[in-house]
Amino acid sequence: MPSPSASIPTHVAIIMDGNGRWAKQRGLPRIEGHRRGVDTVRTIINASRELGIRYITLYAFSVENWKRPQDEVGALMGLLEYFLKKELANLVKDKVRLLTIGRTQEMPENVRTLLQKAVEATSSFTGHTLVLALNYGARTEMVDAARAYAQAVAAGEVKLNDSSWETFSRYLNTADIPDPDLVIRTSGEMRISNFLLLQAAYAEFVFTPVLWPDFTKADLAAAVETYAKRERRFGLTSEQLKPAAT
Ligand code: FPP
């Protein structure tokens, strides 16, 4: 369990929302909002590193996003390809490890190849990690984990009676990633939208009206400041968390 007093969250997870509205407000096609959203992705990867945040997870494409108009889905895949090609050198230069969560095996082959290359090229870095949630949905992740867990039980690798959150959570996509301390959603929507439902059990939430293309390092720093003022109790009382008077 992270320290209740840590003022810089170890892991910040972000629901990047509002690209479409940003474009609409300017009379631009939705894809232009996503394009500007990619610029923000770059800014926020740098900003989180500079703020000392060790893990950042970005909800880039959900399992539900396939149902968007085909031209938008195609454009998002194109942007992802562009991002992976362009940013790999920066990730290596800045020693940022890339991980993914989600059913990436169902992503287009060119994206899969680029992801694999980037994950391998950055696998030795330990200071900062960027996690891209791609074809991700918490319920799908849960079903996949339950299936893998059942197989491990059937194979005798896990004893059903030893079941616990610690043993089960090893089968989630996030097995090697600490739980998010802070979840941010941009654009004023106040929903979790099937994102890290189990991992965010004790996360703090910050909802900001800023649309993702307009989200800046200062907005991230403000969210971290809000987080630092919260008292994380993990089910305990406020008094239990205070050091005993001597
Ligand atoms: C939500 O805005 C955003 C998305 C569904 C996609 C997020 C993708 C990017 C920022 C670009 C690609 C990502 C990477 C990592 C290269 P919305 O379209 O739902 O906005 P709206 O609610 O205003 O319509």
PDB file of N, CA, C and O in Angstrom, residues 118-158:
ATOM      1  N   ALA A 118       8.827  -1.120 -29.683  1.00  0.00           N
ATOM      2  CA  ALA A 118       9.012  -0.074 -28.668  1.00  0.00           C
ATOM      3  C   ALA A 118       9.094  -0.674 -27.268  1.00  0.00           C
ATOM      4  O   ALA A 118       9.905  -0.233 -26.435  1.00  0.00           O
ATOM      5  N   VAL A 119       8.280  -1.672 -27.005  1.00  0.00           N
ATOM      6  CA  VAL A 119       8.308  -2.319 -25.679  1.00  0.00           C
ATOM      7  C   VAL A 119       9.684  -2.970 -25.469  1.00  0.00           C
ATOM      8  O   VAL A 119      10.303  -2.808 -24.410  1.00  0.00           O
ATOM      9  N   GLU A 120      10.173  -3.653 -26.495  1.00  0.00           N
ATOM     10  CA  GLU A 120      11.479  -4.326 -26.373  1.00  0.00           C
ATOM     11  C   GLU A 120      12.610  -3.311 -26.216  1.00  0.00           C
ATOM     12  O   GLU A 120      13.492  -3.465 -25.377  1.00  0.00           O
ATOM     13  N   ALA A 121      12.551  -2.250 -27.017  1.00  0.00           N
ATOM     14  CA  ALA A 121      13.643  -1.256 -27.007  1.00  0.00           C
ATOM     15  C   ALA A 121      13.732  -0.495 -25.688  1.00  0.00           C
ATOM     16  O   ALA A 121      14.771   0.078 -25.374  1.00  0.00           O
ATOM     17  N   THR A 122      12.647  -0.477 -24.927  1.00  0.00           N
ATOM     18  CA  THR A 122      12.634   0.327 -23.689  1.00  0.00           C
ATOM     19  C   THR A 122      12.554  -0.542 -22.433  1.00  0.00           C
ATOM     20  O   THR A 122      12.412  -0.014 -21.332  1.00  0.00           O
ATOM     21  N   SER A 123      12.643  -1.862 -22.621  1.00  0.00           N
ATOM     22  CA  SER A 123      12.349  -2.773 -21.500  1.00  0.00           C
ATOM     23  C   SER A 123      13.335  -2.671 -20.334  1.00  0.00           C
ATOM     24  O   SER A 123      13.019  -3.076 -19.223  1.00  0.00           O
ATOM     25  N   SER A 124      14.533  -2.122 -20.591  1.00  0.00           N
ATOM     26  CA  SER A 124      15.524  -2.099 -19.500  1.00  0.00           C
ATOM     27  C   SER A 124      15.385  -0.865 -18.604  1.00  0.00           C
ATOM     28  O   SER A 124      16.040  -0.762 -17.584  1.00  0.00           O
ATOM     29  N   PHE A 125      14.525   0.079 -18.986  1.00  0.00           N
ATOM     30  CA  PHE A 125      14.412   1.318 -18.197  1.00  0.00           C
ATOM     31  C   PHE A 125      13.534   1.092 -16.965  1.00  0.00           C
ATOM     32  O   PHE A 125      12.494   0.436 -17.050  1.00  0.00           O
ATOM     33  N   THR A 126      13.955   1.651 -15.850  1.00  0.00           N
ATOM     34  CA  THR A 126      13.242   1.386 -14.597  1.00  0.00           C
ATOM     35  C   THR A 126      12.687   2.644 -13.935  1.00  0.00           C
ATOM     36  O   THR A 126      11.843   2.561 -13.055  1.00  0.00           O
ATOM     37  N   GLY A 127      13.156   3.821 -14.368  1.00  0.00           N
ATOM     38  CA  GLY A 127      12.759   5.054 -13.670  1.00  0.00           C
ATOM     39  C   GLY A 127      11.329   5.488 -13.951  1.00  0.00           C
ATOM     40  O   GLY A 127      10.573   5.811 -13.036  1.00  0.00           O
ATOM     41  N   HIS A 128      10.965   5.508 -15.234  1.00  0.00           N
ATOM     42  CA  HIS A 128       9.639   6.010 -15.625  1.00  0.00           C
ATOM     43  C   HIS A 128       8.999   5.031 -16.601  1.00  0.00           C
ATOM     44  O   HIS A 128       9.671   4.505 -17.477  1.00  0.00           O
ATOM     45  N   THR A 129       7.710   4.834 -16.417  1.00  0.00           N
ATOM     46  CA  THR A 129       6.977   3.902 -17.278  1.00  0.00           C
ATOM     47  C   THR A 129       5.739   4.570 -17.845  1.00  0.00           C
ATOM     48  O   THR A 129       4.969   5.193 -17.102  1.00  0.00           O
ATOM     49  N   LEU A 130       5.586   4.440 -19.153  1.00  0.00           N
ATOM     50  CA  LEU A 130       4.369   4.877 -19.836  1.00  0.00           C
ATOM     51  C   LEU A 130       3.567   3.626 -20.171  1.00  0.00           C
ATOM     52  O   LEU A 130       4.081   2.714 -20.822  1.00  0.00           O
ATOM     53  N   VAL A 131       2.327   3.581 -19.694  1.00  0.00           N
ATOM     54  CA  VAL A 131       1.462   2.440 -19.999  1.00  0.00           C
ATOM     55  C   VAL A 131       0.369   2.930 -20.949  1.00  0.00           C
ATOM     56  O   VAL A 131      -0.369   3.864 -20.613  1.00  0.00           O
ATOM     57  N   LEU A 132       0.291   2.336 -22.117  1.00  0.00           N
ATOM     58  CA  LEU A 132      -0.792   2.677 -23.045  1.00  0.00           C
ATOM     59  C   LEU A 132      -1.891   1.634 -22.923  1.00  0.00           C
ATOM     60  O   LEU A 132      -1.633   0.426 -23.087  1.00  0.00           O
ATOM     61  N   ALA A 133      -3.093   2.086 -22.599  1.00  0.00           N
ATOM     62  CA  ALA A 133      -4.248   1.185 -22.557  1.00  0.00           C
ATOM     63  C   ALA A 133      -4.847   1.161 -23.958  1.00  0.00           C
ATOM     64  O   ALA A 133      -5.375   2.166 -24.441  1.00  0.00           O
ATOM     65  N   LEU A 134      -4.725   0.006 -24.612  1.00  0.00           N
ATOM     66  CA  LEU A 134      -5.119  -0.118 -26.026  1.00  0.00           C
ATOM     67  C   LEU A 134      -6.040  -1.313 -26.188  1.00  0.00           C
ATOM     68  O   LEU A 134      -5.676  -2.425 -25.767  1.00  0.00           O
ATOM     69  N   ASN A 135      -7.177  -1.098 -26.800  1.00  0.00           N
ATOM     70  CA  ASN A 135      -8.203  -2.143 -26.856  1.00  0.00           C
ATOM     71  C   ASN A 135      -8.404  -2.664 -25.432  1.00  0.00           C
ATOM     72  O   ASN A 135      -8.445  -3.859 -25.191  1.00  0.00           O
ATOM     73  N   TYR A 136      -8.497  -1.705 -24.505  1.00  0.00           N
ATOM     74  CA  TYR A 136      -8.608  -2.033 -23.090  1.00  0.00           C
ATOM     75  C   TYR A 136     -10.041  -1.837 -22.613  1.00  0.00           C
ATOM     76  O   TYR A 136     -10.721  -0.882 -22.995  1.00  0.00           O
ATOM     77  N   GLY A 137     -10.465  -2.724 -21.742  1.00  0.00           N
ATOM     78  CA  GLY A 137     -11.721  -2.586 -21.013  1.00  0.00           C
ATOM     79  C   GLY A 137     -11.556  -3.384 -19.738  1.00  0.00           C
ATOM     80  O   GLY A 137     -11.049  -4.511 -19.770  1.00  0.00           O
ATOM     81  N   ALA A 138     -11.969  -2.822 -18.612  1.00  0.00           N
ATOM     82  CA  ALA A 138     -11.750  -3.503 -17.334  1.00  0.00           C
ATOM     83  C   ALA A 138     -12.523  -4.822 -17.258  1.00  0.00           C
ATOM     84  O   ALA A 138     -12.030  -5.805 -16.706  1.00  0.00           O
ATOM     85  N   ARG A 139     -13.724  -4.847 -17.811  1.00  0.00           N
ATOM     86  CA  ARG A 139     -14.508  -6.092 -17.722  1.00  0.00           C
ATOM     87  C   ARG A 139     -13.871  -7.183 -18.570  1.00  0.00           C
ATOM     88  O   ARG A 139     -13.827  -8.354 -18.172  1.00  0.00           O
ATOM     89  N   THR A 140     -13.382  -6.812 -19.742  1.00  0.00           N
ATOM     90  CA  THR A 140     -12.688  -7.791 -20.604  1.00  0.00           C
ATOM     91  C   THR A 140     -11.440  -8.301 -19.886  1.00  0.00           C
ATOM     92  O   THR A 140     -11.150  -9.502 -19.900  1.00  0.00           O
ATOM     93  N   GLU A 141     -10.718  -7.387 -19.271  1.00  0.00           N
ATOM     94  CA  GLU A 141      -9.508  -7.766 -18.543  1.00  0.00           C
ATOM     95  C   GLU A 141      -9.842  -8.756 -17.425  1.00  0.00           C
ATOM     96  O   GLU A 141      -9.141  -9.741 -17.203  1.00  0.00           O
ATOM     97  N   MET A 142     -10.952  -8.483 -16.749  1.00  0.00           N
ATOM     98  CA  MET A 142     -11.392  -9.335 -15.637  1.00  0.00           C
ATOM     99  C   MET A 142     -11.732 -10.742 -16.140  1.00  0.00           C
ATOM    100  O   MET A 142     -11.354 -11.747 -15.533  1.00  0.00           O
ATOM    101  N   VAL A 143     -12.437 -10.796 -17.274  1.00  0.00           N
ATOM    102  CA  VAL A 143     -12.812 -12.093 -17.844  1.00  0.00           C
ATOM    103  C   VAL A 143     -11.555 -12.862 -18.262  1.00  0.00           C
ATOM    104  O   VAL A 143     -11.412 -14.064 -17.983  1.00  0.00           O
ATOM    105  N   ASP A 144     -10.617 -12.165 -18.908  1.00  0.00           N
ATOM    106  CA  ASP A 144      -9.364 -12.814 -19.326  1.00  0.00           C
ATOM    107  C   ASP A 144      -8.598 -13.332 -18.106  1.00  0.00           C
ATOM    108  O   ASP A 144      -8.036 -14.430 -18.131  1.00  0.00           O
ATOM    109  N   ALA A 145      -8.581 -12.542 -17.046  1.00  0.00           N
ATOM    110  CA  ALA A 145      -7.855 -12.947 -15.835  1.00  0.00           C
ATOM    111  C   ALA A 145      -8.529 -14.156 -15.184  1.00  0.00           C
ATOM    112  O   ALA A 145      -7.859 -15.090 -14.741  1.00  0.00           O
ATOM    113  N   ALA A 146      -9.864 -14.142 -15.160  1.00  0.00           N
ATOM    114  CA  ALA A 146     -10.598 -15.260 -14.548  1.00  0.00           C
ATOM    115  C   ALA A 146     -10.316 -16.549 -15.320  1.00  0.00           C
ATOM    116  O   ALA A 146     -10.110 -17.614 -14.724  1.00  0.00           O
ATOM    117  N   ARG A 147     -10.274 -16.429 -16.651  1.00  0.00           N
ATOM    118  CA  ARG A 147      -9.997 -17.616 -17.472  1.00  0.00           C
ATOM    119  C   ARG A 147      -8.584 -18.140 -17.195  1.00  0.00           C
ATOM    120  O   ARG A 147      -8.388 -19.334 -16.965  1.00  0.00           O
ATOM    121  N   ALA A 148      -7.628 -17.234 -17.187  1.00  0.00           N
ATOM    122  CA  ALA A 148      -6.228 -17.641 -16.946  1.00  0.00           C
ATOM    123  C   ALA A 148      -6.070 -18.224 -15.540  1.00  0.00           C
ATOM    124  O   ALA A 148      -5.341 -19.200 -15.332  1.00  0.00           O
ATOM    125  N   TYR A 149      -6.798 -17.638 -14.599  1.00  0.00           N
ATOM    126  CA  TYR A 149      -6.711 -18.115 -13.216  1.00  0.00           C
ATOM    127  C   TYR A 149      -7.295 -19.533 -13.109  1.00  0.00           C
ATOM    128  O   TYR A 149      -6.708 -20.409 -12.484  1.00  0.00           O
ATOM    129  N   ALA A 150      -8.450 -19.729 -13.770  1.00  0.00           N
ATOM    130  CA  ALA A 150      -9.082 -21.054 -13.754  1.00  0.00           C
ATOM    131  C   ALA A 150      -8.148 -22.092 -14.373  1.00  0.00           C
ATOM    132  O   ALA A 150      -8.031 -23.223 -13.876  1.00  0.00           O
ATOM    133  N   GLN A 151      -7.470 -21.692 -15.451  1.00  0.00           N
ATOM    134  CA  GLN A 151      -6.522 -22.629 -16.097  1.00  0.00           C
ATOM    135  C   GLN A 151      -5.367 -22.958 -15.154  1.00  0.00           C
ATOM    136  O   GLN A 151      -4.928 -24.103 -15.078  1.00  0.00           O
ATOM    137  N   ALA A 152      -4.884 -21.950 -14.423  1.00  0.00           N
ATOM    138  CA  ALA A 152      -3.781 -22.176 -13.485  1.00  0.00           C
ATOM    139  C   ALA A 152      -4.219 -23.092 -12.350  1.00  0.00           C
ATOM    140  O   ALA A 152      -3.460 -23.960 -11.904  1.00  0.00           O
ATOM    141  N   VAL A 153      -5.472 -22.936 -11.921  1.00  0.00           N
ATOM    142  CA  VAL A 153      -6.004 -23.816 -10.863  1.00  0.00           C
ATOM    143  C   VAL A 153      -6.091 -25.243 -11.410  1.00  0.00           C
ATOM    144  O   VAL A 153      -5.634 -26.198 -10.778  1.00  0.00           O
ATOM    145  N   ALA A 154      -6.644 -25.359 -12.640  1.00  0.00           N
ATOM    146  CA  ALA A 154      -6.811 -26.693 -13.239  1.00  0.00           C
ATOM    147  C   ALA A 154      -5.460 -27.373 -13.435  1.00  0.00           C
ATOM    148  O   ALA A 154      -5.337 -28.595 -13.291  1.00  0.00           O
ATOM    149  N   ALA A 155      -4.428 -26.583 -13.725  1.00  0.00           N
ATOM    150  CA  ALA A 155      -3.088 -27.144 -13.959  1.00  0.00           C
ATOM    151  C   ALA A 155      -2.356 -27.402 -12.639  1.00  0.00           C
ATOM    152  O   ALA A 155      -1.216 -27.873 -12.646  1.00  0.00           O
ATOM    153  N   GLY A 156      -2.995 -27.059 -11.535  1.00  0.00           N
ATOM    154  CA  GLY A 156      -2.382 -27.301 -10.225  1.00  0.00           C
ATOM    155  C   GLY A 156      -1.330 -26.257  -9.849  1.00  0.00           C
ATOM    156  O   GLY A 156      -0.602 -26.416  -8.877  1.00  0.00           O
ATOM    157  N   GLU A 157      -1.262 -25.160 -10.618  1.00  0.00           N
ATOM    158  CA  GLU A 157      -0.258 -24.125 -10.303  1.00  0.00           C
ATOM    159  C   GLU A 157      -0.722 -23.219  -9.162  1.00  0.00           C
ATOM    160  O   GLU A 157       0.088 -22.576  -8.505  1.00  0.00           O
ATOM    161  N   VAL A 158      -2.037 -23.158  -8.971  1.00  0.00           N
ATOM    162  CA  VAL A 158      -2.607 -22.325  -7.899  1.00  0.00           C
ATOM    163  C   VAL A 158      -3.617 -23.190  -7.156  1.00  0.00           C
ATOM    164  O   VAL A 158      -4.364 -23.940  -7.785  1.00  0.00           O
TER     165      VAL A 158
END
